[in-house]
């Protein structure tokens, strides 16, 4: 029997499930890649794609990075399977050897290398404050100082009443100050970037491990 997630992804399609249907899939995937490439990501760097989903950005990173340098983590193994089979391809998978961790509790300790770069595209937009800090804290525990994590979020001018529990299709918004405080409490220096031409107006912040 397929569980509810399999059925929902099959019914909606893996691209629509992650909010990347239509032109958004390629546009947001390319936007992620250009962001990190323009900010210094090289093929020899090790990247953690937090909430990698069906590899919307992952396919570009995997093809660009040296073999074994891409790590993806997501709670939905179904999306990873669709991403490898339908987006990346088995031949590229064998050549580039991306590594994946399936976890709903940010088990970065299962990674086989220390990332120097990270991206969390459209992940914090679905997380409660407690889970957002948990993610940052657990990632900080496995990286060296200087690791750079780029994360998107929906910005609000005043603190808002977000849903109580994280949800893949929930909407969570935070102020700039809140996002900076999350980083400060978990071992990161926060650098607000703001707008970066995201088609859904998600803002960007960079966290640097100290």
Coordinates of N, CA and C in Angstrom, one line a residue:
X1 N 0.8 -1.2 0.0 CA 0.0 0.0 0.0 C 0.9 1.3 0.0
X2 N 0.5 2.2 -0.8 CA 1.2 3.5 -0.8 C 0.7 4.3 0.4
X3 N 1.6 5.0 1.1 CA 1.1 5.9 2.1 C 0.5 7.2 1.5
X4 N 0.0 8.0 2.4 CA -0.7 9.2 1.9 C 0.2 10.1 1.1
X5 N 1.5 10.2 1.5 CA 2.4 11.1 0.8 C 2.7 10.6 -0.6
X6 N 2.9 9.3 -0.8 CA 3.1 8.7 -2.1 C 1.8 9.1 -3.0
X7 N 0.7 8.9 -2.4 CA -0.6 9.1 -3.2 C -0.7 10.6 -3.6
X8 N -0.4 11.4 -2.6 CA -0.5 12.9 -2.9 C 0.5 13.3 -4.0
X9 N 1.7 12.8 -3.9 CA 2.7 13.2 -4.9 C 2.3 12.6 -6.2
X10 N 1.9 11.4 -6.2 CA 1.5 10.8 -7.5 C 0.3 11.6 -8.1
X11 N -0.6 12.0 -7.3 CA -1.8 12.7 -7.8 C -1.4 14.1 -8.3
X12 N -0.6 14.8 -7.5 CA -0.3 16.2 -7.9 C 0.9 16.3 -8.8
X13 N 1.8 15.3 -8.8 CA 3.0 15.4 -9.5 C 4.1 16.0 -8.6
X14 N 5.3 15.4 -8.7 CA 6.4 15.9 -7.7 C 6.7 17.3 -7.8
X15 N 6.6 17.9 -9.0 CA 6.9 19.3 -9.2 C 5.9 20.2 -8.5
X16 N 4.6 19.9 -8.7 CA 3.5 20.7 -8.1 C 3.5 20.5 -6.6
X17 N 3.9 19.3 -6.1 CA 3.8 19.0 -4.7 C 4.7 20.0 -3.9
X18 N 5.9 20.3 -4.5 CA 6.8 21.2 -3.8 C 6.6 22.6 -4.3
X19 N 5.5 22.9 -4.9 CA 5.2 24.3 -5.3 C 6.0 24.8 -6.5
X20 N 6.5 23.8 -7.4 CA 7.3 24.2 -8.5 C 6.7 23.9 -9.8
X21 N 5.4 23.8 -9.9 CA 4.8 23.5 -11.2 C 5.0 24.6 -12.2
X22 N 4.8 24.3 -13.5 CA 4.9 25.2 -14.5 C 6.3 25.8 -14.7
X23 N 6.3 27.1 -15.0 CA 7.6 27.8 -15.2 C 8.4 27.9 -13.9
X24 N 7.8 27.8 -12.7 CA 8.5 28.0 -11.5 C 9.6 27.0 -11.3
X25 N 9.4 25.8 -11.8 CA 10.4 24.7 -11.5 C 11.7 25.1 -12.0
X26 N 11.8 25.4 -13.3 CA 13.1 25.8 -13.9 C 13.6 27.2 -13.4
X27 N 12.7 28.1 -13.2 CA 13.1 29.5 -12.8 C 13.7 29.4 -11.4
X28 N 13.1 28.7 -10.4 CA 13.6 28.7 -9.1 C 14.8 27.8 -9.0
X29 N 14.8 26.7 -9.7 CA 16.0 25.9 -9.8 C 17.2 26.6 -10.2
X30 N 17.1 27.4 -11.3 CA 18.2 28.2 -11.8 C 18.6 29.3 -10.9
X31 N 17.6 29.9 -10.3 CA 17.9 31.0 -9.3 C 18.8 30.5 -8.2
X32 N 18.4 29.3 -7.7 CA 19.3 28.8 -6.6 C 20.7 28.6 -7.0
X33 N 20.8 28.0 -8.2 CA 22.2 27.6 -8.7 C 23.0 28.9 -8.9
X34 N 22.4 29.9 -9.5 CA 23.1 31.1 -9.8 C 23.5 31.8 -8.5
X35 N 22.6 31.8 -7.5 CA 22.9 32.4 -6.3 C 24.2 31.9 -5.7
X36 N 24.4 30.6 -5.6 CA 25.6 30.0 -4.9 C 26.8 30.1 -5.8
X37 N 26.6 29.9 -7.1 CA 27.7 30.0 -8.0 C 28.3 31.5 -8.0
X38 N 27.4 32.5 -8.0 CA 27.9 33.8 -7.9 C 28.5 34.2 -6.6
X39 N 28.2 33.4 -5.6 CA 28.7 33.8 -4.2 C 29.9 32.8 -3.8
X40 N 30.5 32.2 -4.8 CA 31.7 31.5 -4.6 C 31.7 30.0 -4.6
X41 N 30.5 29.3 -4.8 CA 30.5 27.9 -4.8 C 31.4 27.3 -6.0
X42 N 32.3 26.4 -5.7 CA 33.1 25.8 -6.7 C 32.8 24.3 -6.7
X43 N 33.2 23.6 -7.8 CA 33.0 22.2 -7.9 C 33.5 21.4 -6.8
X44 N 34.6 21.8 -6.2 CA 35.2 21.1 -5.1 C 34.6 21.3 -3.7
X45 N 33.7 22.3 -3.6 CA 33.0 22.5 -2.4 C 32.0 21.4 -2.1
X46 N 31.7 21.2 -0.8 CA 30.7 20.3 -0.4 C 29.4 21.0 0.0
X47 N 28.3 20.7 -0.6 CA 27.0 21.4 -0.4 C 26.0 20.5 0.3
X48 N 25.3 21.1 1.3 CA 24.1 20.5 1.9 C 22.9 21.2 1.4
X49 N 22.0 20.5 0.8 CA 20.7 21.0 0.2 C 19.7 20.6 1.3
X50 N 19.3 21.6 2.1 CA 18.4 21.3 3.2 C 16.9 21.4 2.7
X51 N 16.2 20.3 2.8 CA 14.9 20.2 2.2 C 15.0 20.1 0.7
X52 N 15.8 19.1 0.3 CA 16.2 19.0 -1.2 C 15.0 18.6 -2.0
X53 N 14.0 18.0 -1.4 CA 12.8 17.6 -2.2 C 13.1 16.8 -3.4
X54 N 12.5 17.1 -4.5 CA 12.6 16.4 -5.8 C 13.7 17.0 -6.6
X55 N 14.7 17.7 -6.0 CA 15.9 18.1 -6.6 C 15.7 19.2 -7.7
X56 N 14.8 20.2 -7.3 CA 14.6 21.3 -8.2 C 15.9 22.1 -8.4
X57 N 16.6 22.4 -7.3 CA 17.9 23.0 -7.5 C 19.0 21.9 -7.5
X58 N 18.7 20.8 -6.9 CA 19.7 19.7 -6.8 C 20.2 19.2 -8.1
X59 N 19.4 19.1 -9.1 CA 19.9 18.6 -10.4 C 21.1 19.5 -10.9
X60 N 20.9 20.8 -10.7 CA 22.0 21.7 -11.2 C 23.2 21.6 -10.3
X61 N 23.0 21.5 -9.0 CA 24.2 21.4 -8.1 C 24.9 20.1 -8.3
X62 N 24.2 19.0 -8.5 CA 24.8 17.7 -8.6 C 25.6 17.7 -9.9
X63 N 25.1 18.2 -11.0 CA 25.9 18.2 -12.3 C 27.1 19.1 -12.2
X64 N 27.1 20.2 -11.4 CA 28.2 21.1 -11.3 C 29.2 20.7 -10.3
X65 N 28.9 20.1 -9.2 CA 29.8 19.7 -8.2 C 30.6 18.4 -8.6
X66 N 31.8 18.3 -8.0 CA 32.6 17.1 -8.2 C 31.8 15.9 -7.6
X67 N 32.1 14.7 -8.0 CA 31.4 13.5 -7.5 C 31.5 13.4 -6.0
X68 N 30.4 13.1 -5.3 CA 30.3 12.9 -3.9 C 30.3 14.2 -3.1
X69 N 30.1 15.3 -3.8 CA 30.1 16.6 -3.1 C 28.8 17.2 -2.8
X70 N 27.7 16.5 -3.3 CA 26.3 17.0 -3.0 C 25.7 16.1 -2.0
X71 N 25.1 16.8 -0.9 CA 24.3 16.1 0.1 C 22.9 16.7 0.1
X72 N 21.9 15.9 0.1 CA 20.6 16.4 0.2 C 19.9 15.7 1.4
X73 N 19.1 16.5 2.1 CA 18.3 15.9 3.3 C 16.9 16.4 3.1
X74 N 16.0 15.4 3.3 CA 14.5 15.7 3.2 C 13.8 14.7 4.0
X75 N 12.6 15.0 4.5 CA 11.8 14.0 5.2 C 11.0 13.1 4.3
X76 N 10.9 13.5 3.0 CA 10.1 12.7 2.1 C 11.0 11.9 1.2
X77 N 11.2 10.6 1.5 CA 11.9 9.8 0.6 C 11.3 9.7 -0.8
X78 N 10.0 9.8 -0.8 CA 9.2 9.8 -2.1 C 9.7 10.8 -3.1
X79 N 9.9 12.1 -2.5 CA 10.4 13.1 -3.4 C 11.8 12.9 -3.9
X80 N 12.7 12.4 -3.1 CA 14.0 12.1 -3.5 C 14.0 11.1 -4.6
X81 N 13.2 10.0 -4.5 CA 13.1 9.0 -5.5 C 12.6 9.6 -6.8
X82 N 11.6 10.4 -6.8 CA 11.1 11.0 -8.0 C 12.2 11.9 -8.6
X83 N 12.9 12.7 -7.7 CA 13.9 13.6 -8.2 C 15.0 12.8 -8.9
X84 N 15.5 11.7 -8.4 CA 16.6 11.0 -9.0 C 16.1 10.4 -10.3
X85 N 14.9 9.7 -10.3 CA 14.4 9.0 -11.4 C 13.9 9.9 -12.6
X86 N 13.2 11.0 -12.2 CA 12.5 11.8 -13.2 C 13.3 13.0 -13.6
X87 N 14.1 13.5 -12.7 CA 14.8 14.8 -13.0 C 16.3 14.6 -13.2
X88 N 17.0 13.9 -12.4 CA 18.4 13.7 -12.5 C 18.8 12.6 -13.5
X89 N 18.3 11.5 -13.4 CA 18.6 10.4 -14.3 C 19.6 9.4 -13.6
X90 N 19.4 8.1 -13.8 CA 20.3 7.1 -13.2 C 21.7 7.2 -13.6
X91 N 22.0 7.6 -14.9 CA 23.4 7.7 -15.4 C 24.1 8.8 -14.6
X92 N 23.5 10.0 -14.5 CA 24.1 11.1 -13.8 C 24.3 10.7 -12.3
X93 N 23.3 10.0 -11.7 CA 23.3 9.6 -10.3 C 24.6 8.7 -10.1
X94 N 24.8 7.8 -11.0 CA 26.0 6.9 -10.9 C 27.3 7.6 -11.0
X95 N 27.3 8.6 -11.9 CA 28.5 9.3 -12.2 C 28.9 10.3 -11.1
X96 N 27.9 11.0 -10.6 CA 28.1 12.1 -9.6 C 28.0 11.7 -8.1
X97 N 27.4 10.6 -7.9 CA 27.3 9.9 -6.6 C 26.8 10.9 -5.5
X98 N 25.6 11.6 -5.7 CA 25.0 12.4 -4.6 C 24.6 11.5 -3.4
X99 N 24.6 12.1 -2.3 CA 24.3 11.4 -1.0 C 23.0 12.0 -0.4
X100 N 22.2 11.2 0.1 CA 20.9 11.6 0.7 C 20.7 11.1 2.1
X101 N 20.1 11.9 2.9 CA 19.6 11.5 4.2 C 18.1 11.8 4.3
X102 N 17.4 10.8 4.7 CA 16.0 10.9 4.9 C 15.7 11.1 6.4
X103 N 15.2 12.2 6.8 CA 15.0 12.5 8.2 C 14.0 13.6 8.4
X104 N 13.1 13.5 9.4 CA 12.2 14.5 9.7 C 12.6 15.3 11.0
X105 N 13.9 15.1 11.4 CA 14.4 15.7 12.6 C 15.8 16.3 12.4
X106 N 16.2 16.6 11.1 CA 17.4 17.3 10.8 C 18.6 16.5 11.3
X107 N 18.8 15.2 10.9 CA 19.9 14.4 11.4 C 21.1 14.6 10.5
X108 N 21.7 15.8 10.6 CA 22.9 16.2 9.9 C 24.1 15.3 10.3
X109 N 24.0 14.7 11.5 CA 25.1 13.9 11.9 C 25.3 12.7 11.1
X110 N 24.3 12.4 10.2 CA 24.4 11.2 9.3 C 25.2 11.6 8.0
X111 N 25.5 12.8 7.8 CA 26.3 13.2 6.7 C 27.7 12.6 6.7
X112 N 28.2 12.3 5.6 CA 29.6 11.7 5.5 C 30.7 12.7 5.3
X113 N 30.4 14.0 5.3 CA 31.4 15.0 5.1 C 30.8 16.3 5.7
X114 N 31.7 17.2 5.9 CA 31.3 18.5 6.5 C 31.0 19.5 5.4
X115 N 29.8 20.0 5.2 CA 29.5 21.0 4.2 C 30.2 22.3 4.4
X116 N 30.6 22.9 3.3 CA 31.1 24.3 3.4 C 30.1 25.3 2.9
X117 N 29.1 24.8 2.2 CA 28.0 25.7 1.7 C 26.7 24.9 2.0
X118 N 25.6 25.7 2.2 CA 24.3 25.1 2.4 C 23.2 26.0 1.8
X119 N 22.1 25.4 1.4 CA 21.0 26.2 0.9 C 19.7 25.6 1.5
X120 N 18.8 26.4 1.9 CA 17.5 26.0 2.4 C 16.5 26.8 1.7
X121 N 16.1 26.4 0.5 CA 15.2 27.2 -0.4 C 13.8 26.7 -0.1
X122 N 13.0 27.6 0.3 CA 11.5 27.4 0.6 C 11.4 26.2 1.6
X123 N 12.2 26.3 2.7 CA 12.1 25.3 3.8 C 11.6 26.1 5.0
X124 N 12.3 27.2 5.4 CA 11.9 27.9 6.6 C 10.5 28.6 6.4
X125 N 10.0 28.7 5.2 CA 8.7 29.2 4.9 C 7.6 28.2 5.4
X126 N 8.1 27.0 5.8 CA 7.1 25.9 6.2 C 7.4 25.4 7.6
X127 N 8.3 26.1 8.3 CA 8.8 25.7 9.7 C 8.3 26.6 10.8
X128 N 7.9 26.0 11.9 CA 7.7 26.8 13.1 C 9.0 27.3 13.6
X129 N 9.0 28.3 14.5 CA 10.2 28.9 15.0 C 11.1 27.8 15.7
X130 N 10.4 26.9 16.5 CA 11.2 25.9 17.2 C 11.9 25.0 16.2
X131 N 11.2 24.6 15.2 CA 11.9 23.7 14.2 C 12.9 24.4 13.4
X132 N 12.7 25.7 13.1 CA 13.7 26.5 12.4 C 15.0 26.5 13.2
X133 N 14.9 26.8 14.5 CA 16.1 26.9 15.3 C 16.7 25.5 15.5
X134 N 15.9 24.4 15.6 CA 16.4 23.1 15.6 C 17.3 22.8 14.4
X135 N 16.8 23.2 13.2 CA 17.5 23.0 12.0 C 18.9 23.7 12.1
X136 N 18.9 24.9 12.4 CA 20.1 25.7 12.5 C 21.1 25.2 13.5
X137 N 20.5 24.8 14.7 CA 21.4 24.3 15.8 C 22.0 23.0 15.4
X138 N 21.3 22.1 14.8 CA 21.8 20.8 14.4 C 22.8 20.9 13.3
X139 N 22.6 21.7 12.3 CA 23.5 21.9 11.3 C 24.8 22.5 11.8
X140 N 24.7 23.5 12.7 CA 25.9 24.1 13.2 C 26.8 23.1 14.0
X141 N 26.1 22.1 14.5 CA 26.9 21.1 15.3 C 27.8 20.2 14.4
X142 N 27.6 20.2 13.1 CA 28.4 19.3 12.2 C 29.3 20.1 11.2
X143 N 29.2 21.4 11.2 CA 30.0 22.2 10.2 C 31.1 22.9 10.9
X144 N 32.1 23.3 10.2 CA 33.2 24.1 10.7 C 32.9 25.6 10.6
X145 N 33.6 26.4 11.4 CA 33.4 27.8 11.2 C 33.6 28.3 9.8
X146 N 32.8 29.2 9.3 CA 32.9 29.7 8.0 C 32.0 29.1 7.0
X147 N 31.3 28.0 7.4 CA 30.3 27.4 6.5 C 29.2 28.4 6.3
X148 N 28.7 28.5 5.1 CA 27.7 29.5 4.7 C 26.4 28.8 4.3
X149 N 25.3 29.2 4.9 CA 24.0 28.7 4.6 C 23.1 29.8 4.1
X150 N 22.6 29.7 3.0 CA 21.6 30.7 2.4 C 20.2 30.1 2.5
X151 N 19.4 30.9 3.2 CA 18.0 30.4 3.5 C 17.0 31.5 3.0
X152 N 15.9 31.0 2.5 CA 14.8 31.9 2.1 C 13.7 31.9 3.2
X153 N 13.0 33.0 3.2 CA 11.9 33.1 4.2 C 10.9 34.2 3.7
X154 N 9.7 34.0 4.2 CA 8.7 35.1 3.9 C 8.8 36.1 5.0
X155 N 9.0 37.4 4.6 CA 9.3 38.4 5.6 C 8.0 39.2 5.9
X156 N 7.8 39.5 7.2 CA 6.7 40.3 7.7 C 7.3 41.4 8.5
X157 N 6.6 42.6 8.5 CA 7.1 43.7 9.3 C 7.0 43.5 10.8
X158 N 5.9 42.9 11.2 CA 5.7 42.7 12.6 C 5.6 41.2 12.9
X159 N 6.0 40.7 14.0 CA 5.8 39.3 14.3 C 4.3 38.9 14.1
X160 N 4.2 37.7 13.5 CA 2.8 37.2 13.1 C 2.5 35.9 13.8
X161 N 1.2 35.6 13.9 CA 0.8 34.3 14.5 C 0.9 33.2 13.5
X162 N 2.0 32.5 13.5 CA 2.2 31.4 12.5 C 1.5 30.2 13.0
X163 N 1.2 29.2 12.2 CA 0.7 27.9 12.6 C 1.5 27.3 13.7
X164 N 0.9 26.6 14.6 CA 1.7 26.0 15.8 C 2.6 24.9 15.4
X165 N 2.3 24.2 14.3 CA 3.1 23.0 13.9 C 3.6 23.2 12.5
X166 N 4.9 22.8 12.2 CA 5.4 22.9 10.9 C 4.6 22.0 9.9
X167 N 4.5 22.4 8.7 CA 3.7 21.7 7.7 C 4.3 22.0 6.3
X168 N 4.4 20.9 5.5 CA 5.0 21.1 4.1 C 4.2 22.1 3.3
X169 N 2.9 22.3 3.5 CA 2.2 23.2 2.8 C 1.6 24.4 3.6
X170 N 2.2 24.5 4.8 CA 1.8 25.7 5.6 C 2.6 26.9 5.2
X171 N 2.1 28.1 5.7 CA 2.8 29.4 5.4 C 3.2 30.0 6.7
X172 N 4.5 30.2 6.8 CA 5.2 30.8 8.0 C 5.9 32.0 7.6
X173 N 5.8 33.1 8.3 CA 6.5 34.3 8.0 C 7.2 34.9 9.3
X174 N 8.3 35.5 9.1 CA 9.1 36.0 10.2 C 9.7 37.4 9.9
X175 N 10.0 38.2 10.9 CA 10.6 39.5 10.7 C 12.1 39.3 10.4
X176 N 12.7 40.3 9.9 CA 14.2 40.2 9.7 C 14.9 40.0 11.1
X177 N 14.4 40.7 12.1 CA 15.0 40.6 13.4 C 14.9 39.2 14.0
X178 N 13.7 38.6 13.8 CA 13.5 37.2 14.2 C 14.5 36.2 13.5
X179 N 14.7 36.4 12.2 CA 15.6 35.5 11.5 C 17.0 35.7 11.9
X180 N 17.4 36.9 12.3 CA 18.7 37.2 12.8 C 18.9 36.6 14.2
X181 N 17.9 36.7 15.0 CA 18.0 36.1 16.3 C 18.1 34.6 16.3
X182 N 17.3 34.0 15.4 CA 17.4 32.5 15.3 C 18.9 32.1 15.0
X183 N 19.6 32.8 14.2 CA 20.9 32.5 13.9 C 21.8 32.8 15.1
X184 N 21.6 33.9 15.7 CA 22.5 34.3 16.9 C 22.4 33.3 18.0
X185 N 21.2 32.7 18.2 CA 21.1 31.8 19.3 C 21.6 30.4 19.0
X186 N 22.0 30.1 17.7 CA 22.4 28.8 17.3 C 23.8 28.7 16.8
X187 N 24.5 29.7 16.9 CA 25.9 29.7 16.5 C 26.3 30.2 15.1
X188 N 25.4 31.1 14.6 CA 25.6 31.7 13.3 C 25.6 33.2 13.3
X189 N 26.4 33.8 12.5 CA 26.3 35.2 12.2 C 25.3 35.4 11.0
X190 N 24.3 36.3 11.2 CA 23.3 36.4 10.2 C 23.5 37.7 9.4
X191 N 23.4 37.6 8.1 CA 23.6 38.7 7.1 C 22.3 38.7 6.2
X192 N 21.5 39.7 6.5 CA 20.3 39.9 5.7 C 20.6 40.3 4.3
X193 N 20.1 39.6 3.3 CA 20.2 40.0 1.9 C 19.0 40.6 1.3
X194 N 17.8 40.0 1.7 CA 16.6 40.6 1.2 C 16.1 40.0 -0.1
X195 N 15.7 40.9 -1.0 CA 15.1 40.5 -2.3 C 16.2 39.9 -3.2
X196 N 15.9 38.9 -3.9 CA 16.8 38.3 -4.9 C 16.1 37.7 -6.1
X197 N 15.0 38.4 -6.4 CA 14.3 38.1 -7.6 C 13.5 36.8 -7.6
X198 N 13.2 36.4 -6.4 CA 12.4 35.2 -6.2 C 10.9 35.4 -6.7
X199 N 10.4 34.5 -7.6 CA 9.1 34.8 -8.1 C 7.9 34.8 -7.1
X200 N 8.1 34.2 -5.9 CA 7.1 34.3 -4.9 C 7.5 35.2 -3.8
X201 N 8.4 36.1 -4.1 CA 8.8 37.2 -3.1 C 9.4 36.6 -1.8
X202 N 10.0 35.5 -1.8 CA 10.7 35.0 -0.6 C 12.0 35.8 -0.5
X203 N 12.3 36.2 0.7 CA 13.5 37.0 1.0 C 14.7 36.0 1.3
X204 N 15.9 36.6 1.4 CA 17.1 35.7 1.5 C 17.9 36.2 2.7
X205 N 18.5 35.3 3.5 CA 19.4 35.6 4.5 C 20.5 34.6 4.5
X206 N 21.7 35.1 4.8 CA 22.9 34.2 4.8 C 23.3 34.0 6.3
X207 N 23.6 32.8 6.7 CA 24.1 32.5 8.0 C 25.5 31.9 7.8
X208 N 26.4 32.5 8.6 CA 27.9 32.1 8.5 C 28.2 31.5 9.9
X209 N 28.7 30.3 9.9 CA 29.0 29.6 11.2 C 30.2 30.3 11.8
X210 N 30.1 30.6 13.1 CA 31.2 31.2 13.8 C 31.8 30.3 14.9

